[in-house]
Amino acid sequence: MQLGMIGLGRMGANIVRRIVKDGHTAVGYSRHEDQIKEFTDELGDSFQGATDYPAFVALLEKPRVIWVMIPAGATGAVIDRIAELLEPGDIIIDGGNSRYHEDIERAKALAPKGIHYLDIGTSGGVWGLDRGYCLMIGGEAEQVAHLEPLFQSIAPGVDAAERTPGRTGEPSPAEQGYLHCGPAGAGHFVKMVHNGIEYGAMAAYAEGLNILHKANIGKELDDAHSAEVSPLENPEYYQFDIDVPEVTEVWRRGSVVASWLLDLTAAALHADPDLTSFGGRVSDSGEGRWTIHAAIDEGVPAPVLSTALYERFSSRGEALYADKVLSAMRKAFGGHNELPGT
Amino acid sequence: MQLGMIGLGRMGANIVRRIVKDGHTAVGYSRHEDQIKEFTDELGDSFQGATDYPAFVALLEKPRVIWVMIPAGATGAVIDRIAELLEPGDIIIDGGNSRYHEDIERAKALAPKGIHYLDIGTSGGVWGLDRGYCLMIGGEAEQVAHLEPLFQSIAPGVDAAERTPGRTGEPSPAEQGYLHCGPAGAGHFVKMVHNGIEYGAMAAYAEGLNILHKANIGKELDDAHSAEVSPLENPEYYQFDIDVPEVTEVWRRGSVVASWLLDLTAAALHADPDLTSFGGRVSDSGEGRWTIHAAIDEGVPAPVLSTALYERFSSRGEALYADKVLSAMRKAFGGHNELPGT
Amino acid sequence: MQLGMIGLGRMGANIVRRIVKDGHTAVGYSRHEDQIKEFTDELGDSFQGATDYPAFVALLEKPRVIWVMIPAGATGAVIDRIAELLEPGDIIIDGGNSRYHEDIERAKALAPKGIHYLDIGTSGGVWGLDRGYCLMIGGEAEQVAHLEPLFQSIAPGVDAAERTPGRTGEPSPAEQGYLHCGPAGAGHFVKMVHNGIEYGAMAAYAEGLNILHKANIGKELDDAHSAEVSPLENPEYYQFDIDVPEVTEVWRRGSVVASWLLDLTAAALHADPDLTSFGGRVSDSGEGRWTIHAAIDEGVPAPVLSTALYERFSSRGEALYADKVLSAMRKAFGGHNELPGT
Amino acid sequence: MQLGMIGLGRMGANIVRRIVKDGHTAVGYSRHEDQIKEFTDELGDSFQGATDYPAFVALLEKPRVIWVMIPAGATGAVIDRIAELLEPGDIIIDGGNSRYHEDIERAKALAPKGIHYLDIGTSGGVWGLDRGYCLMIGGEAEQVAHLEPLFQSIAPGVDAAERTPGRTGEPSPAEQGYLHCGPAGAGHFVKMVHNGIEYGAMAAYAEGLNILHKANIGKELDDAHSAEVSPLENPEYYQFDIDVPEVTEVWRRGSVVASWLLDLTAAALHADPDLTSFGGRVSDSGEGRWTIHAAIDEGVPAPVLSTALYERFSSRGEALYADKVLSAMRKAFGGHNELPGT
């Protein structure tokens, strides 16, 4: 099959590479002539490129299949522009990180023109070229079925993991790494929750490793104890110098917390055992936030996922005013002065 | 009645002042001759002082009543020392912030000598001299009854708040501001939970005020948005310059969140509207921690109280290693670089 | 002054009563002839009523002041309807619990017609008639100033609480119990956060009292301990039968956690010491949810407020599916069977 | 090498099977003659058994190596008993789930007798026979080194996972699945935190799947909306019927949240898509609780891990009293009645 790709950044480029490797062809759009040339050099006949939308659209076979893989903030405008050039039966895919609300609106807006719209949540990060991408797809069943050959090339395939006990016969799409999750928006909805879970799982590891990291706190001289500070009651229980990088390594085999995130953590800690290359200001993107919005709209408790998000906010200093309020209260009722900073 | 007081710091001194004002007498112990003199000057015949324990004990009428009001870390040794000088029927009170476990052990250790032990959780902070102290008492009923005249002088009295609807006739001890909570340890147990609640309530205000404080975030220029940062979706909803000090003032009257903590917060914000005198490193003392220990031992969920405690830990930088782990993970799976610090 | 009131439910009716008591007059709208008659009987000449909007509007002096005090879901339609009958210079007040987003939209929609719009968050619950209502006001300064005589009658007044140290001279509006918080939406924004704080503070008490309530868990026979259940390590520390109603009473005087919420809790526990009239399914309304939305939009950590909200969701069984997933996981990796239910 | 095993339950039995398969021999203790016979039949000459301790000890070559694999509550007494029969140089291993505090005490108590003590946290659950067990080891370096041949047979081995980038040459012990974490207690300390992380990660999945499960909430008729209940603002965004079992399957390949826990969850949901075999009462064992104790002692924030633990408490109804308090408060300030139960 042929796929049109708008956005030849890391993710878009690697998706193109995966399908071309599997015998499909690709048409790429980029404003930069150079970038087009690079891809043509790399991929040969399997790739054509264009630096303006009409030329790009003209290179596509009908029904056209256009995957938009650009930052969420810019996606809407690009889809609006490209839709003007399309015909009934064509398919637009948003493979980025749009909020699923927008997918629902966009599908509705494109339907009268006969243009189909799929939202595909894509997980795999910088590793997707080799491992394949996990695809969570929203849209109409007919178009999803039509594009399965592409999805099979982009997704990891059934061999990427042992089959789940009880699953036999022809592997289902989910087993191959792509899933039609429901109508427009369902793909990004599932991807959103995926990222919410990711935040929670990451925080679980991070908190636990912090506890290991501080397991030697009983060795510190405790000269400073006063009415203001609670002295450690049992310093003899906190005398461990735990080698956190080695612990993450040992957990990779046989333990209940083995995971791909742990694999990555072990690699990061092997490369930089004291994490000196990091300052501890943790970013967050929309999905973690939207997951909490959804939980609250649904009336479903999500304290772990929320707390994980808030820890990121706090890592960036966003609790400071609240902390000052607490210190002001303590001063007011108890005459407590703040401890000097470190 | 006569009360012996070991520890003439702010709390101990003010308890002495309250009972003397009500016609009782006090004997104070201090290592510092000067401090004794000060009190004698201030309180006249109602106060006697001593700078060693035997002299202190000799000044007390039998059965002796000795209130120990010193930092928790030092309490045990002082009680051991003083107990050697006492006789059956005498009463030791720990009015400080001991862990209630210790009360249980101490009462057990003193019982064979016929010495009675009361643990009294004392709330009121720097305001207790005027407002009276809320007393949460653990120990034997007979001794609690014997000391009621003192408790009535130390506690705020029924007039300190409107009577609870349905409570009529002779005010109960709880209505006067002191309560026999149960056997040894019960007083400090109730005080411990009191402080746990205090942490949670303080955090509720602090978080809420932080949300008000940032209500103008939509006014900030959002040049920096990229794939790494989620842009604010609706900046038009965050254009408010809320006067936080005035908000805390207006809530003091008629609102559901009116409280003494809010009164103090309003006062602190009136005096220092931008909280410039605080750095935001919030201390915690044992009670907040022990409350969580108790919740977990009991199998009772306490996520609000725990989270409030953890916010204090975080305010002191104790999440840093965990945050670095998160940044390392993000770099590893997504190639995300940390945002530059502020 | 004269005030028009749409919605003569508990809140609307009591606001009318408060202003009439202070010498103002009121015009009420109700679909029910009977309700109008009741108010006329009670309030005499100070009250006029109408059962249709045109008649209601006709009874109002210009510039008309119309307070809408109805459930949030119905407010928009009523304001649209009433706005058709108004003239430039008239003022509409939404005193209910609308989301502040709607205030911003409404003020914008009404502005071209010259109709002014105020959003007033109103706290005080069933007690407002006697205590007065705390008013958090959004809108244009000129209209807020114009209506101050009404606000002064509705709000509690400066005498409702001791003045904050440092505040002297003529009491500010905040000290009287009403505050102009900012432009349209600011009133409901502040009220929203107020309720968010309320949830957090309530949860702090509820969690703490639960810990007191279970303080006797060490008395239970522990026959059931097995590899599946962690036995209590120190049953001797959990032998207390705490009288929770009395504890809430004693905390009302002199303690750091004294508050109006505590006053109410003490009253509720005095009336029903075992809370037998409650099943434990806790409702939530929009404000608690919107507070979290705002915190996340602002990037401000609010774990205590969020957790408090989630506890309410959980109290209504909304964690059930998640809990089943946990049990399924435990079964899968450890062969653990669920404990039998109670 | 030869290993003595006390406790032939699932874990102990499978450890025996793994070492025998690798050419080691085992001596088992069981009170039940039948159980011994079963193992002798299964394992032939490689296994000897005894039904009393002296006979068991007599079968062991010196220095004896005795692994105790029984419920934590019983471990202490068994170790005390067995230690009486041992000689200097012998080694006792606690492979169960003891609190690490006890390890520190036990090692200290056994040292004067010249008996060595290792604490080994063992992860792998019911899957360990095939996958191998992850071993976290505390104790003296010499004994750990001596026992490496056994650890290599019990642990999964380096091939159980791809090697971490940057790790080359002879695989380290951690890469083979066992790690000497530090002196006595360090093994159980690391295992404790491992389980704490496990709770957090499990909760992350469970909360996320709950959000997916409720994604169709907008389809419900919303007849019940009133002032007491917040109606769903955007029902059009919650119209998805997500196939949760298929989602867990698709995430297994290529996604960031792929993990062994997810593998098991996918299997459990494939076998029982509606989780009808579970009631949702989630057990917890000591490690999750002790992890929080450690975090608090260290002053390290662990809100995700704590919240995960509390969700389990709540799943067993332990929030009920707190929830009733909340309902009582709502009734008191707002006159709100509880919603009827389901």
PDB file of N, CA, C and O in Angstrom, chain A residues 181-214:
ATOM      1  N   CYS A 181     -10.142   0.546  18.586  1.00  0.00           N
ATOM      2  CA  CYS A 181     -10.701   0.722  19.935  1.00  0.00           C
ATOM      3  C   CYS A 181     -12.144   1.198  19.933  1.00  0.00           C
ATOM      4  O   CYS A 181     -12.838   1.077  20.950  1.00  0.00           O
ATOM      5  N   GLY A 182     -12.611   1.741  18.813  1.00  0.00           N
ATOM      6  CA  GLY A 182     -13.961   2.268  18.765  1.00  0.00           C
ATOM      7  C   GLY A 182     -14.043   3.401  17.766  1.00  0.00           C
ATOM      8  O   GLY A 182     -13.123   3.618  16.967  1.00  0.00           O
ATOM      9  N   PRO A 183     -15.145   4.156  17.794  1.00  0.00           N
ATOM     10  CA  PRO A 183     -15.331   5.245  16.834  1.00  0.00           C
ATOM     11  C   PRO A 183     -14.344   6.398  17.066  1.00  0.00           C
ATOM     12  O   PRO A 183     -13.492   6.319  17.953  1.00  0.00           O
ATOM     13  N   ALA A 184     -14.485   7.437  16.298  1.00  0.00           N
ATOM     14  CA  ALA A 184     -13.558   8.572  16.354  1.00  0.00           C
ATOM     15  C   ALA A 184     -13.297   9.007  17.785  1.00  0.00           C
ATOM     16  O   ALA A 184     -14.225   9.207  18.571  1.00  0.00           O
ATOM     17  N   GLY A 185     -12.054   9.155  18.137  1.00  0.00           N
ATOM     18  CA  GLY A 185     -11.667   9.569  19.478  1.00  0.00           C
ATOM     19  C   GLY A 185     -11.226   8.404  20.349  1.00  0.00           C
ATOM     20  O   GLY A 185     -10.443   8.582  21.283  1.00  0.00           O
ATOM     21  N   ALA A 186     -11.712   7.213  20.050  1.00  0.00           N
ATOM     22  CA  ALA A 186     -11.414   6.062  20.914  1.00  0.00           C
ATOM     23  C   ALA A 186      -9.920   5.740  20.926  1.00  0.00           C
ATOM     24  O   ALA A 186      -9.383   5.308  21.953  1.00  0.00           O
ATOM     25  N   GLY A 187      -9.247   5.960  19.812  1.00  0.00           N
ATOM     26  CA  GLY A 187      -7.816   5.670  19.766  1.00  0.00           C
ATOM     27  C   GLY A 187      -7.038   6.590  20.683  1.00  0.00           C
ATOM     28  O   GLY A 187      -6.226   6.144  21.496  1.00  0.00           O
ATOM     29  N   HIS A 188      -7.292   7.875  20.556  1.00  0.00           N
ATOM     30  CA  HIS A 188      -6.585   8.808  21.433  1.00  0.00           C
ATOM     31  C   HIS A 188      -7.057   8.706  22.878  1.00  0.00           C
ATOM     32  O   HIS A 188      -6.304   9.012  23.808  1.00  0.00           O
ATOM     33  N   PHE A 189      -8.300   8.277  23.094  1.00  0.00           N
ATOM     34  CA  PHE A 189      -8.772   8.069  24.472  1.00  0.00           C
ATOM     35  C   PHE A 189      -7.951   6.960  25.140  1.00  0.00           C
ATOM     36  O   PHE A 189      -7.458   7.111  26.253  1.00  0.00           O
ATOM     37  N   VAL A 190      -7.800   5.862  24.422  1.00  0.00           N
ATOM     38  CA  VAL A 190      -7.036   4.741  24.991  1.00  0.00           C
ATOM     39  C   VAL A 190      -5.560   5.126  25.158  1.00  0.00           C
ATOM     40  O   VAL A 190      -4.937   4.797  26.163  1.00  0.00           O
ATOM     41  N   LYS A 191      -5.035   5.855  24.190  1.00  0.00           N
ATOM     42  CA  LYS A 191      -3.642   6.316  24.320  1.00  0.00           C
ATOM     43  C   LYS A 191      -3.488   7.266  25.517  1.00  0.00           C
ATOM     44  O   LYS A 191      -2.477   7.223  26.239  1.00  0.00           O
ATOM     45  N   MET A 192      -4.464   8.124  25.699  1.00  0.00           N
ATOM     46  CA  MET A 192      -4.445   9.049  26.836  1.00  0.00           C
ATOM     47  C   MET A 192      -4.344   8.272  28.148  1.00  0.00           C
ATOM     48  O   MET A 192      -3.469   8.537  28.986  1.00  0.00           O
ATOM     49  N   VAL A 193      -5.217   7.299  28.317  1.00  0.00           N
ATOM     50  CA  VAL A 193      -5.198   6.510  29.557  1.00  0.00           C
ATOM     51  C   VAL A 193      -3.892   5.728  29.654  1.00  0.00           C
ATOM     52  O   VAL A 193      -3.332   5.580  30.747  1.00  0.00           O
ATOM     53  N   HIS A 194      -3.418   5.235  28.535  1.00  0.00           N
ATOM     54  CA  HIS A 194      -2.101   4.576  28.508  1.00  0.00           C
ATOM     55  C   HIS A 194      -1.044   5.483  29.131  1.00  0.00           C
ATOM     56  O   HIS A 194      -0.257   5.062  29.987  1.00  0.00           O
ATOM     57  N   ASN A 195      -1.017   6.715  28.740  1.00  0.00           N
ATOM     58  CA  ASN A 195      -0.022   7.634  29.286  1.00  0.00           C
ATOM     59  C   ASN A 195      -0.289   7.931  30.755  1.00  0.00           C
ATOM     60  O   ASN A 195       0.647   8.090  31.544  1.00  0.00           O
ATOM     61  N   GLY A 196      -1.562   8.022  31.116  1.00  0.00           N
ATOM     62  CA  GLY A 196      -1.887   8.198  32.531  1.00  0.00           C
ATOM     63  C   GLY A 196      -1.302   7.064  33.364  1.00  0.00           C
ATOM     64  O   GLY A 196      -0.684   7.289  34.415  1.00  0.00           O
ATOM     65  N   ILE A 197      -1.487   5.846  32.896  1.00  0.00           N
ATOM     66  CA  ILE A 197      -0.921   4.678  33.584  1.00  0.00           C
ATOM     67  C   ILE A 197       0.606   4.780  33.625  1.00  0.00           C
ATOM     68  O   ILE A 197       1.239   4.504  34.648  1.00  0.00           O
ATOM     69  N   GLU A 198       1.164   5.191  32.520  1.00  0.00           N
ATOM     70  CA  GLU A 198       2.623   5.367  32.435  1.00  0.00           C
ATOM     71  C   GLU A 198       3.125   6.298  33.547  1.00  0.00           C
ATOM     72  O   GLU A 198       4.120   6.007  34.208  1.00  0.00           O
ATOM     73  N   TYR A 199       2.421   7.411  33.741  1.00  0.00           N
ATOM     74  CA  TYR A 199       2.826   8.335  34.807  1.00  0.00           C
ATOM     75  C   TYR A 199       2.796   7.634  36.166  1.00  0.00           C
ATOM     76  O   TYR A 199       3.696   7.806  36.992  1.00  0.00           O
ATOM     77  N   GLY A 200       1.717   6.897  36.393  1.00  0.00           N
ATOM     78  CA  GLY A 200       1.566   6.226  37.686  1.00  0.00           C
ATOM     79  C   GLY A 200       2.645   5.178  37.906  1.00  0.00           C
ATOM     80  O   GLY A 200       3.253   5.106  38.990  1.00  0.00           O
ATOM     81  N   ALA A 201       2.901   4.374  36.882  1.00  0.00           N
ATOM     82  CA  ALA A 201       3.906   3.319  37.021  1.00  0.00           C
ATOM     83  C   ALA A 201       5.295   3.930  37.202  1.00  0.00           C
ATOM     84  O   ALA A 201       6.095   3.479  38.027  1.00  0.00           O
ATOM     85  N   MET A 202       5.582   4.980  36.438  1.00  0.00           N
ATOM     86  CA  MET A 202       6.879   5.650  36.591  1.00  0.00           C
ATOM     87  C   MET A 202       7.051   6.181  38.014  1.00  0.00           C
ATOM     88  O   MET A 202       8.122   6.033  38.625  1.00  0.00           O
ATOM     89  N   ALA A 203       6.000   6.778  38.539  1.00  0.00           N
ATOM     90  CA  ALA A 203       6.083   7.324  39.895  1.00  0.00           C
ATOM     91  C   ALA A 203       6.285   6.221  40.917  1.00  0.00           C
ATOM     92  O   ALA A 203       7.000   6.406  41.915  1.00  0.00           O
ATOM     93  N   ALA A 204       5.666   5.067  40.692  1.00  0.00           N
ATOM     94  CA  ALA A 204       5.844   3.952  41.625  1.00  0.00           C
ATOM     95  C   ALA A 204       7.325   3.576  41.703  1.00  0.00           C
ATOM     96  O   ALA A 204       7.886   3.437  42.795  1.00  0.00           O
ATOM     97  N   TYR A 205       7.957   3.419  40.551  1.00  0.00           N
ATOM     98  CA  TYR A 205       9.390   3.120  40.561  1.00  0.00           C
ATOM     99  C   TYR A 205      10.180   4.248  41.219  1.00  0.00           C
ATOM    100  O   TYR A 205      11.075   4.019  42.043  1.00  0.00           O
ATOM    101  N   ALA A 206       9.891   5.471  40.833  1.00  0.00           N
ATOM    102  CA  ALA A 206      10.692   6.599  41.312  1.00  0.00           C
ATOM    103  C   ALA A 206      10.599   6.744  42.824  1.00  0.00           C
ATOM    104  O   ALA A 206      11.620   6.956  43.500  1.00  0.00           O
ATOM    105  N   GLU A 207       9.401   6.599  43.359  1.00  0.00           N
ATOM    106  CA  GLU A 207       9.254   6.698  44.813  1.00  0.00           C
ATOM    107  C   GLU A 207      10.001   5.558  45.511  1.00  0.00           C
ATOM    108  O   GLU A 207      10.689   5.766  46.515  1.00  0.00           O
ATOM    109  N   GLY A 208       9.840   4.361  44.977  1.00  0.00           N
ATOM    110  CA  GLY A 208      10.504   3.214  45.598  1.00  0.00           C
ATOM    111  C   GLY A 208      12.021   3.357  45.564  1.00  0.00           C
ATOM    112  O   GLY A 208      12.712   3.118  46.568  1.00  0.00           O
ATOM    113  N   LEU A 209      12.559   3.778  44.436  1.00  0.00           N
ATOM    114  CA  LEU A 209      14.014   3.934  44.347  1.00  0.00           C
ATOM    115  C   LEU A 209      14.503   5.025  45.282  1.00  0.00           C
ATOM    116  O   LEU A 209      15.613   4.941  45.828  1.00  0.00           O
ATOM    117  N   ASN A 210      13.691   6.035  45.488  1.00  0.00           N
ATOM    118  CA  ASN A 210      14.060   7.088  46.439  1.00  0.00           C
ATOM    119  C   ASN A 210      14.176   6.517  47.853  1.00  0.00           C
ATOM    120  O   ASN A 210      15.075   6.882  48.619  1.00  0.00           O
ATOM    121  N   ILE A 211      13.271   5.614  48.191  1.00  0.00           N
ATOM    122  CA  ILE A 211      13.332   4.987  49.520  1.00  0.00           C
ATOM    123  C   ILE A 211      14.619   4.162  49.650  1.00  0.00           C
ATOM    124  O   ILE A 211      15.283   4.186  50.691  1.00  0.00           O
ATOM    125  N   LEU A 212      14.987   3.464  48.594  1.00  0.00           N
ATOM    126  CA  LEU A 212      16.266   2.733  48.615  1.00  0.00           C
ATOM    127  C   LEU A 212      17.450   3.692  48.736  1.00  0.00           C
ATOM    128  O   LEU A 212      18.412   3.437  49.475  1.00  0.00           O
ATOM    129  N   HIS A 213      17.361   4.770  47.984  1.00  0.00           N
ATOM    130  CA  HIS A 213      18.436   5.759  47.937  1.00  0.00           C
ATOM    131  C   HIS A 213      18.717   6.361  49.311  1.00  0.00           C
ATOM    132  O   HIS A 213      19.866   6.689  49.638  1.00  0.00           O
ATOM    133  N   LYS A 214      17.677   6.515  50.111  1.00  0.00           N
ATOM    134  CA  LYS A 214      17.821   7.143  51.428  1.00  0.00           C
ATOM    135  C   LYS A 214      17.960   6.131  52.550  1.00  0.00           C
ATOM    136  O   LYS A 214      17.809   6.485  53.732  1.00  0.00           O
TER     137      LYS A 214
END
